Short mmCIF file of C-alpha atoms in Angstrom, two decimals:
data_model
loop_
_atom_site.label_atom_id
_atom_site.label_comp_id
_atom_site.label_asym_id
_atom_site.label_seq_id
_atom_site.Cartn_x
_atom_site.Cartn_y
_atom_site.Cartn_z
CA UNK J 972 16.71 25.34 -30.32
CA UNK J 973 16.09 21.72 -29.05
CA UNK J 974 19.87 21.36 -28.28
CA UNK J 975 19.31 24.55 -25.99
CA UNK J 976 15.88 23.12 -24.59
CA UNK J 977 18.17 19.92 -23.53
CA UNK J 978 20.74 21.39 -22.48
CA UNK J 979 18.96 23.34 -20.11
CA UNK J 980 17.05 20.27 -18.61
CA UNK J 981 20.27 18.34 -18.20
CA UNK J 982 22.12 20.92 -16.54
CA UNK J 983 20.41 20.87 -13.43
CA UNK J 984 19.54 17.51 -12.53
CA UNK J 985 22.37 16.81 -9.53
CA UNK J 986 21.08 18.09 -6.51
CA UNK J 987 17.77 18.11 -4.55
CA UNK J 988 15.12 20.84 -4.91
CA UNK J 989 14.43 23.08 -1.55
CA UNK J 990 11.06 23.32 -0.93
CA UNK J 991 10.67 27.48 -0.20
CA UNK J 992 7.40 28.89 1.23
CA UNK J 993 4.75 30.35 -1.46
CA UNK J 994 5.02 34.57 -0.30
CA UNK J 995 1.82 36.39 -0.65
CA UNK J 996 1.26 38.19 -3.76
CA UNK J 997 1.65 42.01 -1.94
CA UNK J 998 5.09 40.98 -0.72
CA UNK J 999 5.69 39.37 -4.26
CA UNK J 1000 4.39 42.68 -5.78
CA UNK J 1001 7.27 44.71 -3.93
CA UNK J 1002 10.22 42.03 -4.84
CA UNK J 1003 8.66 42.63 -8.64
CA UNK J 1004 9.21 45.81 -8.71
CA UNK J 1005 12.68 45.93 -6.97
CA UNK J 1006 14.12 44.19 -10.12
CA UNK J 1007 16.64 45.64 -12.24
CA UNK J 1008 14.53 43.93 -15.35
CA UNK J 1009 10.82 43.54 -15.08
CA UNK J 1010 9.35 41.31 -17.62
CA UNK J 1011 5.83 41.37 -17.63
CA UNK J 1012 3.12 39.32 -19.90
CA UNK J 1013 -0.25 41.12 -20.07
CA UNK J 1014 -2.41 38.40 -21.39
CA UNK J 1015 -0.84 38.83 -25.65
CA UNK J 1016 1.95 41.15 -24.28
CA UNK J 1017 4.74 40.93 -23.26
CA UNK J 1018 6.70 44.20 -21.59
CA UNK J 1019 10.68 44.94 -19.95
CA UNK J 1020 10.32 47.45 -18.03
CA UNK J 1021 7.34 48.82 -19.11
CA UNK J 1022 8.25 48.85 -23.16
CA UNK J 1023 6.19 46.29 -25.36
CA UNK J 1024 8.49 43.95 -27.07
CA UNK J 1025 7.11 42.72 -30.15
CA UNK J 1026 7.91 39.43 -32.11
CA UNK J 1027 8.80 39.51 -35.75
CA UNK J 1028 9.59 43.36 -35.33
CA UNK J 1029 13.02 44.44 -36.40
CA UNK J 1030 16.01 43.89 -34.56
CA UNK J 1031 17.03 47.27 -33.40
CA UNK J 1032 13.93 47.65 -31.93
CA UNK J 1033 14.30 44.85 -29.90
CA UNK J 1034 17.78 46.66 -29.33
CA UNK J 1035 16.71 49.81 -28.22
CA UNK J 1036 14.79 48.06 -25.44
CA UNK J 1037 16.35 45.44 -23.83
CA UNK J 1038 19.74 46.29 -25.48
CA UNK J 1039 22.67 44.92 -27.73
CA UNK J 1040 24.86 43.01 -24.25
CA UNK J 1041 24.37 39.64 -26.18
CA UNK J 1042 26.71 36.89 -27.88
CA UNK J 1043 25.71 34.31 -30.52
CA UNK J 1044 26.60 31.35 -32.41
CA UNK J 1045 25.16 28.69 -34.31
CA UNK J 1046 21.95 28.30 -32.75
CA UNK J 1047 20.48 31.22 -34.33
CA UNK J 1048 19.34 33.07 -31.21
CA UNK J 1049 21.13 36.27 -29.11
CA UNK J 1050 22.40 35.38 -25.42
CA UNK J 1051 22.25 38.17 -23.43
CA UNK J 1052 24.60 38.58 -21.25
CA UNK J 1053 22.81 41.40 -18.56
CA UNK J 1054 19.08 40.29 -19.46
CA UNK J 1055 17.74 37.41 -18.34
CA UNK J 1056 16.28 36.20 -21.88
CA UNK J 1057 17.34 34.31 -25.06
CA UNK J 1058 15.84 35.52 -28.42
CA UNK J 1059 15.07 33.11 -30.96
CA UNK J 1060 16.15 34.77 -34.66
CA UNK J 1061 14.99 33.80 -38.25
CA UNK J 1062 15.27 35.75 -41.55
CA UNK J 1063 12.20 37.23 -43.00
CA UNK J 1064 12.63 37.79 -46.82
CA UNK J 1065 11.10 40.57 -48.88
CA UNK J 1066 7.83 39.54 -50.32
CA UNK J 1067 7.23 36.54 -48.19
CA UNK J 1068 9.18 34.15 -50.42
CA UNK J 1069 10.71 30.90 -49.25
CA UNK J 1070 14.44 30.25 -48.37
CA UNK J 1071 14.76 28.43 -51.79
CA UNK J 1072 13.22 31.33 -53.83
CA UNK J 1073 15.36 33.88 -51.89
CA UNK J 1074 18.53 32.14 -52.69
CA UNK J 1075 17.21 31.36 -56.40
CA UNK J 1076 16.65 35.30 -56.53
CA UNK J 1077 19.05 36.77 -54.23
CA UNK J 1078 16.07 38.22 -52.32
CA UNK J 1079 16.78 40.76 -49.34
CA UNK J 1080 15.90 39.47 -45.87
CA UNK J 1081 15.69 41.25 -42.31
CA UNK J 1082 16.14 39.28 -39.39
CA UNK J 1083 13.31 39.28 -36.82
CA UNK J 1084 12.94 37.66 -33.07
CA UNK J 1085 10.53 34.93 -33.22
CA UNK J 1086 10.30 34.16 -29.43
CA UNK J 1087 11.55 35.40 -26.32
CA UNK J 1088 12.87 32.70 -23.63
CA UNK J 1089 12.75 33.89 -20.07
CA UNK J 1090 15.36 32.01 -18.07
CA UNK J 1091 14.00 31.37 -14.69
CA UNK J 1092 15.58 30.16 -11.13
CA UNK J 1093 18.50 31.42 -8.90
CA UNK J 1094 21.24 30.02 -10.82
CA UNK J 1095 22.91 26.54 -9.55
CA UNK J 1096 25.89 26.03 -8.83
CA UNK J 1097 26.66 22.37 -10.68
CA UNK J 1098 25.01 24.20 -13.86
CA UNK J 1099 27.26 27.20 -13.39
CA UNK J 1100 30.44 24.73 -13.73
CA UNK J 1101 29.61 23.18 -16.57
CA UNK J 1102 29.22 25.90 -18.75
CA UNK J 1103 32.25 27.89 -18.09
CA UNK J 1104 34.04 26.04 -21.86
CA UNK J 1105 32.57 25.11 -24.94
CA UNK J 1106 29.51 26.18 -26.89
CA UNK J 1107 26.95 25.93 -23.89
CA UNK J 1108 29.32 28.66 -21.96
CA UNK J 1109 26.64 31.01 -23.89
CA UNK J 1110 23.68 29.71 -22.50
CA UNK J 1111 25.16 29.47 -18.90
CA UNK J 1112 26.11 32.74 -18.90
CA UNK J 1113 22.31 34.16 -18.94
CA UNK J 1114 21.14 35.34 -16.16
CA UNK J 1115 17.75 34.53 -14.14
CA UNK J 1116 15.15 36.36 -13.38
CA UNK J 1117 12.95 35.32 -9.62
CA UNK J 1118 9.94 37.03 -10.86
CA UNK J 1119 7.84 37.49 -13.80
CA UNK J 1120 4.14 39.22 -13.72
CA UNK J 1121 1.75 37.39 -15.65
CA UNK J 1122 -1.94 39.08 -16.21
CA UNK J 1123 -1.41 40.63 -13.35
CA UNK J 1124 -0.25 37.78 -10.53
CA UNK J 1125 3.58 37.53 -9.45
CA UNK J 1126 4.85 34.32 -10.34
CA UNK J 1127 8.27 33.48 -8.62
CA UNK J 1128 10.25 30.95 -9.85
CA UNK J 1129 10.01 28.47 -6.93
CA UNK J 1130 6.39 28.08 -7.95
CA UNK J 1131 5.12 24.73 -9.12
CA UNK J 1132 2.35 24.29 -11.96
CA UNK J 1133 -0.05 23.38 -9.49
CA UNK J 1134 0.53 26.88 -7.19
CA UNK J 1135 0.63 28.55 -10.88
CA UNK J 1136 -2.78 27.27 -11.52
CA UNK J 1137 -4.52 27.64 -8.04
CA UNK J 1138 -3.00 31.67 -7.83
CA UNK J 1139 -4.62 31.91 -11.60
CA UNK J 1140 -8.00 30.80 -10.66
CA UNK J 1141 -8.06 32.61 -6.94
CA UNK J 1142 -7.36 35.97 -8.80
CA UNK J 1143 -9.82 35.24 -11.41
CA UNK J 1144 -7.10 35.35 -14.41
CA UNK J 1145 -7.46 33.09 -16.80
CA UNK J 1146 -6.35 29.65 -16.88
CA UNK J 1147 -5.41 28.63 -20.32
CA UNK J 1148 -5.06 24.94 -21.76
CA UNK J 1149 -2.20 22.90 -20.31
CA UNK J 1150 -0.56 20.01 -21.59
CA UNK J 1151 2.56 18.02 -20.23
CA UNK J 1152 5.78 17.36 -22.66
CA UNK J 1153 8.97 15.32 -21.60
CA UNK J 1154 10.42 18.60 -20.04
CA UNK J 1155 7.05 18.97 -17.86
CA UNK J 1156 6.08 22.12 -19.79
CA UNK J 1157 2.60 24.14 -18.52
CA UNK J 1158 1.35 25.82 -21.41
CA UNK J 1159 -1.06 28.84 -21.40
CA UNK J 1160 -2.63 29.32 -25.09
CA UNK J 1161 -5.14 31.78 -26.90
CA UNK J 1162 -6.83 28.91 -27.58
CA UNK J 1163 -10.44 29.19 -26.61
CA UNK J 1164 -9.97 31.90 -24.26
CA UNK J 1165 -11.74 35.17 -25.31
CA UNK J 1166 -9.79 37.28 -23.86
CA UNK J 1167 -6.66 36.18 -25.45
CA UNK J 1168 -8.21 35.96 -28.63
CA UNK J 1169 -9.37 39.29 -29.07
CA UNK J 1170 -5.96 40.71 -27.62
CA UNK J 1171 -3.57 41.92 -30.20
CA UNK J 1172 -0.33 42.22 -29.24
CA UNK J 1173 0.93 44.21 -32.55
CA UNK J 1174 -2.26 45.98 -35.26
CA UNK J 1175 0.46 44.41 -38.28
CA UNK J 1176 0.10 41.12 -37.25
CA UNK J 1177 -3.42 38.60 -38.50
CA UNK J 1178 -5.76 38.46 -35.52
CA UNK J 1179 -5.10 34.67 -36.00
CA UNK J 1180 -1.82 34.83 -34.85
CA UNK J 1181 -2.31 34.01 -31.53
CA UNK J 1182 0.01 34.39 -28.18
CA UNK J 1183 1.54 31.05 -27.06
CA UNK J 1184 2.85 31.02 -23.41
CA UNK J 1185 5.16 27.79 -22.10
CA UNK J 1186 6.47 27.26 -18.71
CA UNK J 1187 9.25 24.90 -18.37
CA UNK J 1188 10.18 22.87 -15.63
CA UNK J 1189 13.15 20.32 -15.14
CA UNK J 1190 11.75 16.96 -13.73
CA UNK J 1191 13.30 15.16 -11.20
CA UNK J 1192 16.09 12.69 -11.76
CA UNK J 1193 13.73 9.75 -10.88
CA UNK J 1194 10.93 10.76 -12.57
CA UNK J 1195 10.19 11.91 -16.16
CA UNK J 1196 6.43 13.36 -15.04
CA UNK J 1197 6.99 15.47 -11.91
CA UNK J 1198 8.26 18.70 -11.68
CA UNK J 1199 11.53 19.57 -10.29
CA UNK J 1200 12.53 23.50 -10.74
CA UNK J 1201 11.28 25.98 -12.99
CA UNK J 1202 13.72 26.57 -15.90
CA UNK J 1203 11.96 29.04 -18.65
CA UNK J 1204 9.08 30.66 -19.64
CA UNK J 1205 8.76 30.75 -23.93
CA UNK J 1206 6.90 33.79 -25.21
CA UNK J 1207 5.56 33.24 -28.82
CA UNK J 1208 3.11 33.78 -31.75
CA UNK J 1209 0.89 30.74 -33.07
CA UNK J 1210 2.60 31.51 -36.42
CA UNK J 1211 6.03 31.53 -36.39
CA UNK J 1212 6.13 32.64 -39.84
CA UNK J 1213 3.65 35.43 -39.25
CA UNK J 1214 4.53 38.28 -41.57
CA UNK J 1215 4.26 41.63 -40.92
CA UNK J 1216 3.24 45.26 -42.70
CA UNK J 1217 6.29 47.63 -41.87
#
């Protein structure tokens, strides 16, 4: 997972950033809804094309919706090769036991997505080239989605924390905690917002397990605190281990 995290901030740091002008949200609204795959988070939930996807479900759920167009390796996570999202896998085992106990007991296990990476941007082309060979060719071959609802405002991938923030709080939707990491990532959390707390994305899950939202930016070559382009946005519970009641 890190290895994917860097290779995705590395991949795009030739080139200088065009600055585009911020659309209005009506005309953002329309470009939404003219995409082949809306993803949509509604405060806890997150939606493609209008079906909930839910974290530490089973797999061919998560198949039936956004489909089985993926390859994998090593990293333990699905590339999709006509979605714009990589899944993040782990194996649950019966009864909640650890690896070590599974293995000591041959316990069954069903593999479940933990999180749900939107890639984000228009593709560029320097990143495009070097990911044609090797292990990364995955991970390059993803497409990006332009436009992702989020409680209700369009955010377009051109859109800079700052814009993020100020569209958040001029639509009265929440703005969550935020907190800056080497990658320049703007977090939203549950975390002391009421609304997100008593949101439940799926009845099986503890109401503790709360929604984690991350918004990833590359920073720019010269500087390791400012915001270059948008790269991701990381859908995820609190708990990654949550465990859940078939």
């Amino acid at each position: 997972m890190v290895l994917f995290f860097c290779f995705m901030a590395c991949s795009g740091q030739s080139g200088k950033r065009k600055t585009n002008k911020i659309r209005d949200q009506k005309e953002l609204q329309k470009l939404w809804t003219q995409e082949k795959h809306r993803l949509e988070i509604d405060y806890c939930k997150l939606y493609y094309n209008g079906k909930q996807i839910m974290l530490h479900d089973s797999i061919s759920n998560l198949k039936r919706i956004i489909g089985a167009n993926y390859k994998d390796n090593d990293m333990g996570g699905l590339f999709y090769q006509d979605v714009p999202v990589f899944v993040m896998l782990r194996k649950r085992f019966k009864g909640g036991v650890s690896t070590a106990e599974a293995e000591a007991t041959n316990a069954s296990y069903t593999t479940v997505p933990v999180s749900i990476q939107i890639m984000m941007g228009g593709g560029k082309k320097e990143a495009s080239e070097k990911t044609t060979t090797g292990s990364n060719s995955y991970a390059g071959s993803i497409p990006k989605a332009k436009y992702i609802k989020i409680n209700g405002a369009i955010i377009s991938s051109d859109m800079m924390p700052d814009k993020i923030n100020e569209l958040m709080e001029s639509n009265r939707k929440p703005v969550f905690g935020a907190r800056r990491t080497w990658a320049y990532a703007k977090v939203y959390s549950s975390t002391g917002n009421p609304r997100m707390e008593q949101c439940q994305p799926d009845p099986r899950l503890k109401q503790e397990d709360w929604t984690d939202i991350e918004i990833r930016y590359q920073t720019k070559p010269d500087d390791e605190s400012e915001p270059s382009y948008m790269t991701s946005i990381t859908y995820q519970y609190s708990n990654r281990y949550a465990e859940i009641k078939p």
